[in-house]
XYZ file of N, CA and C in Angstrom:
339
model
N 19.821 -26.445 38.959
C 21.023 -26.244 39.764
C 22.232 -25.965 38.864
N 22.340 -26.679 37.751
C 23.473 -26.476 36.848
C 23.490 -25.049 36.299
N 22.315 -24.534 35.902
C 22.237 -23.173 35.365
C 22.618 -22.152 36.429
N 22.234 -22.399 37.672
C 22.608 -21.486 38.757
C 24.120 -21.424 38.917
N 24.789 -22.580 38.829
C 26.253 -22.602 38.929
C 26.894 -21.877 37.753
N 26.325 -22.046 36.576
C 26.847 -21.349 35.394
C 26.646 -19.837 35.562
N 25.497 -19.445 36.105
C 25.242 -18.025 36.346
C 26.247 -17.452 37.347
N 26.567 -18.207 38.384
C 27.577 -17.771 39.361
C 28.935 -17.602 38.681
N 29.296 -18.553 37.818
C 30.566 -18.468 37.076
C 30.563 -17.227 36.185
N 29.459 -16.999 35.492
C 29.312 -15.834 34.622
C 29.515 -14.551 35.422
N 28.862 -14.455 36.577
C 28.973 -13.249 37.405
C 30.384 -13.053 37.944
N 31.078 -14.139 38.261
C 32.474 -14.017 38.723
C 33.355 -13.460 37.615
N 33.078 -13.855 36.382
C 33.885 -13.397 35.246
C 33.571 -11.960 34.846
N 32.353 -11.524 35.094
C 31.887 -10.194 34.682
C 32.468 -9.127 35.610
N 33.743 -8.807 35.409
C 34.467 -7.887 36.293
C 33.818 -6.511 36.397
N 33.322 -5.999 35.282
C 32.764 -4.646 35.316
C 31.278 -4.612 35.685
N 30.673 -5.800 35.869
C 29.295 -5.882 36.325
C 28.245 -5.368 35.350
N 28.574 -5.336 34.057
C 27.625 -4.800 33.079
C 26.640 -5.846 32.543
N 26.719 -7.078 33.043
C 25.774 -8.106 32.630
C 26.148 -8.839 31.365
N 27.329 -8.567 30.845
C 27.820 -9.298 29.682
C 29.329 -9.457 29.815
N 29.863 -10.411 29.063
C 31.302 -10.653 29.098
C 31.956 -10.082 27.848
N 33.084 -9.437 28.051
C 33.910 -8.992 26.948
C 35.068 -9.985 26.831
N 35.828 -9.850 25.755
C 36.883 -10.826 25.474
C 37.839 -11.015 26.642
N 38.313 -9.935 27.255
C 39.297 -10.071 28.338
C 38.732 -10.826 29.537
N 37.442 -10.668 29.798
C 36.816 -11.405 30.901
C 36.677 -12.890 30.539
N 36.293 -13.160 29.308
C 36.152 -14.532 28.825
C 37.515 -15.237 28.781
N 38.537 -14.500 28.406
C 39.891 -15.037 28.298
C 40.348 -15.670 29.623
N 39.986 -15.058 30.738
C 40.370 -15.588 32.053
C 39.824 -16.997 32.264
N 38.562 -17.199 31.881
C 37.944 -18.521 32.014
C 38.698 -19.558 31.187
N 38.998 -19.210 29.956
C 39.638 -20.170 29.067
C 41.050 -20.523 29.540
N 41.763 -19.539 30.022
C 43.112 -19.811 30.531
C 43.036 -20.688 31.775
N 42.044 -20.432 32.641
C 41.849 -21.273 33.836
C 41.644 -22.738 33.444
N 40.854 -22.967 32.404
C 40.507 -24.334 32.020
C 41.548 -24.992 31.125
N 42.182 -24.230 30.244
C 43.103 -24.822 29.273
C 44.558 -24.764 29.709
N 44.878 -23.866 30.616
C 46.250 -23.713 31.090
C 46.219 -23.427 32.587
N 45.782 -24.430 33.394
C 45.475 -24.177 34.796
C 46.653 -23.893 35.726
N 47.863 -24.263 35.332
C 48.998 -23.975 36.214
C 50.194 -23.494 35.416
N 51.227 -23.039 36.121
C 52.369 -22.421 35.437
C 53.123 -23.394 34.537
N 52.975 -24.701 34.763
C 53.653 -25.683 33.925
C 52.845 -26.068 32.682
N 51.603 -25.606 32.624
C 50.750 -25.902 31.470
C 51.208 -25.080 30.266
N 50.996 -25.605 29.075
C 51.333 -24.811 27.883
C 50.467 -23.556 27.814
N 51.022 -22.494 27.274
C 50.277 -21.247 27.106
C 49.199 -21.435 26.042
N 48.095 -20.753 26.212
C 47.014 -20.786 25.239
C 47.226 -19.619 24.283
N 47.312 -19.910 22.998
C 47.578 -18.847 22.021
C 46.357 -17.949 21.831
N 46.613 -16.726 21.404
C 45.525 -15.777 21.131
C 44.608 -16.311 20.036
N 45.170 -17.018 19.050
C 44.321 -17.534 17.970
C 43.349 -18.592 18.485
N 43.785 -19.407 19.439
C 42.884 -20.396 20.036
C 41.795 -19.667 20.818
N 42.185 -18.675 21.607
C 41.211 -17.911 22.386
C 40.219 -17.197 21.463
N 40.706 -16.650 20.355
C 39.823 -15.968 19.407
C 38.816 -16.931 18.786
N 39.246 -18.142 18.490
C 38.333 -19.139 17.909
C 37.217 -19.470 18.899
N 37.571 -19.662 20.167
C 36.546 -19.899 21.187
C 35.627 -18.680 21.312
N 36.205 -17.484 21.260
C 35.413 -16.261 21.383
C 34.391 -16.164 20.251
N 34.801 -16.457 19.048
C 33.888 -16.425 17.907
C 32.729 -17.386 18.137
N 33.026 -18.522 18.731
C 31.982 -19.513 18.986
C 31.033 -19.058 20.100
N 31.560 -18.501 21.179
C 30.703 -18.102 22.304
C 29.910 -16.835 21.985
N 30.493 -15.922 21.229
C 29.803 -14.685 20.854
C 28.946 -14.964 19.615
N 27.902 -15.734 19.829
C 27.095 -16.276 18.730
C 26.517 -15.197 17.814
N 26.170 -14.039 18.369
C 25.568 -12.997 17.537
C 26.589 -12.002 16.983
N 27.879 -12.191 17.324
C 28.932 -11.331 16.792
C 28.901 -9.899 17.309
N 28.278 -9.687 18.470
C 28.116 -8.333 19.009
C 29.372 -7.774 19.681
N 30.329 -8.641 19.986
C 31.524 -8.187 20.690
C 31.433 -8.356 22.194
N 30.272 -8.781 22.668
C 30.105 -9.120 24.077
C 29.164 -10.315 24.155
N 29.216 -11.000 25.294
C 28.468 -12.246 25.440
C 27.446 -12.107 26.560
N 26.191 -12.310 26.210
C 25.108 -12.276 27.195
C 25.099 -13.599 27.971
N 24.358 -13.612 29.070
C 24.275 -14.858 29.824
C 23.676 -16.004 29.010
N 22.584 -15.797 28.248
C 22.063 -16.922 27.449
C 23.091 -17.488 26.456
N 23.858 -16.601 25.801
C 24.916 -17.075 24.890
C 25.945 -17.891 25.672
N 26.368 -17.340 26.803
C 27.388 -17.989 27.615
C 26.910 -19.342 28.119
N 25.685 -19.409 28.628
C 25.152 -20.655 29.189
C 25.072 -21.746 28.122
N 24.581 -21.410 26.936
C 24.487 -22.399 25.853
C 25.871 -22.909 25.488
N 26.817 -21.985 25.361
C 28.191 -22.366 25.021
C 28.836 -23.185 26.137
N 28.669 -22.740 27.377
C 29.282 -23.405 28.532
C 28.785 -24.841 28.653
N 27.488 -25.042 28.489
C 26.943 -26.406 28.566
C 27.511 -27.287 27.464
N 27.665 -26.735 26.275
C 28.209 -27.501 25.150
C 29.676 -27.858 25.398
N 30.453 -26.902 25.873
C 31.893 -27.110 26.019
C 32.297 -27.831 27.292
N 31.695 -27.498 28.393
C 32.155 -28.044 29.662
C 31.273 -29.148 30.218
N 30.132 -29.372 29.593
C 29.262 -30.459 30.039
C 28.840 -31.339 28.870
N 29.530 -31.208 27.755
C 29.224 -32.009 26.577
C 29.984 -33.330 26.602
N 29.907 -34.030 25.487
C 30.535 -35.344 25.376
C 32.031 -35.281 25.087
N 32.507 -34.128 24.588
C 33.927 -34.021 24.257
C 34.540 -32.830 24.989
N 35.862 -32.837 25.093
C 36.551 -31.755 25.797
C 36.536 -30.481 24.950
N 36.771 -29.337 25.593
C 36.817 -28.091 24.828
C 37.853 -28.116 23.701
N 39.016 -28.688 23.943
C 40.034 -28.709 22.890
C 39.649 -29.646 21.756
N 38.992 -30.764 22.039
C 38.516 -31.627 20.968
C 37.496 -30.880 20.114
N 36.624 -30.138 20.763
C 35.646 -29.342 20.020
C 36.347 -28.285 19.176
N 37.365 -27.666 19.729
C 38.141 -26.659 18.998
C 38.723 -27.262 17.723
N 39.315 -28.440 17.834
C 39.900 -29.072 16.650
C 38.833 -29.449 15.633
N 37.651 -29.813 16.106
C 36.546 -30.078 15.180
C 36.128 -28.792 14.464
N 36.092 -27.665 15.201
C 35.731 -26.381 14.587
C 36.741 -26.004 13.520
N 38.010 -26.212 13.809
C 39.047 -25.887 12.835
C 38.872 -26.746 11.595
N 38.628 -28.026 11.807
C 38.458 -28.936 10.676
C 37.271 -28.559 9.820
N 36.134 -28.250 10.420
C 34.958 -27.890 9.635
C 35.162 -26.546 8.957
N 35.838 -25.622 9.617
C 36.119 -24.322 9.008
C 37.049 -24.448 7.827
N 38.051 -25.307 7.972
C 38.988 -25.512 6.870
C 38.281 -26.162 5.686
N 37.383 -27.102 5.967
C 36.631 -27.745 4.886
C 35.735 -26.741 4.186
N 35.034 -25.884 4.950
C 34.162 -24.879 4.337
C 34.965 -23.909 3.478
N 36.117 -23.486 3.983
C 36.944 -22.537 3.235
C 37.439 -23.154 1.934
N 37.872 -24.411 1.981
C 38.369 -25.032 0.758
C 37.234 -25.271 -0.231
N 36.030 -25.593 0.269
C 34.882 -25.770 -0.623
C 34.504 -24.437 -1.265
N 34.504 -23.362 -0.494
C 34.172 -22.041 -1.032
C 35.207 -21.629 -2.068
N 36.465 -21.883 -1.786
C 37.531 -21.551 -2.724
C 37.359 -22.336 -4.020
N 37.013 -23.614 -3.895
C 36.807 -24.446 -5.081
C 35.628 -23.938 -5.900
N 34.547 -23.537 -5.227
C 33.382 -23.022 -5.943
C 33.690 -21.709 -6.654
N 34.402 -20.815 -5.982
C 34.757 -19.540 -6.592
C 35.678 -19.779 -7.781
N 36.635 -20.679 -7.598
C 37.565 -21.001 -8.693
C 36.853 -21.597 -9.884
N 35.908 -22.499 -9.643
C 35.222 -23.135 -10.774
C 34.264 -22.162 -11.455
N 33.644 -21.239 -10.696
C 32.730 -20.286 -11.328
C 33.489 -19.262 -12.133
N 34.678 -18.880 -11.677
C 35.445 -17.891 -12.439
C 35.997 -18.513 -13.713
N 36.306 -19.806 -13.665
C 36.774 -20.501 -14.874
C 35.644 -20.610 -15.872
N 34.448 -20.952 -15.412
C 33.326 -21.123 -16.334
C 32.874 -19.771 -16.883
N 33.052 -18.711 -16.106
C 32.670 -17.372 -16.558
C 33.591 -16.808 -17.605
N 34.819 -17.322 -17.726
C 35.784 -16.794 -18.673
C 35.689 -17.440 -20.034
N 34.761 -18.378 -20.181
C 34.628 -19.048 -21.469
C 33.854 -18.241 -22.442
């Protein structure tokens, strides 16, 4: 039953009926959930892009139903809210970037000896 409801949500978002979601279609869902009324804070494009990168698991530029369903279950039926997950993604990304920078810096120093 849960997958059927997710499929209905997916089809409502798929404005052009091509069987996949593009960023503008996905953006509507995120704004509905993160900024549901006119008094809610606006959702920045960078936040929307971070969610898009996560939902578009294969990096194709569009999201199939299986990608969407896996992401939707994680974000909207998981143990934490979508924004908490977003902050965790930022934290892990920042840690990976700083580790990569440290590795590149240390290898270039050792290579110059």
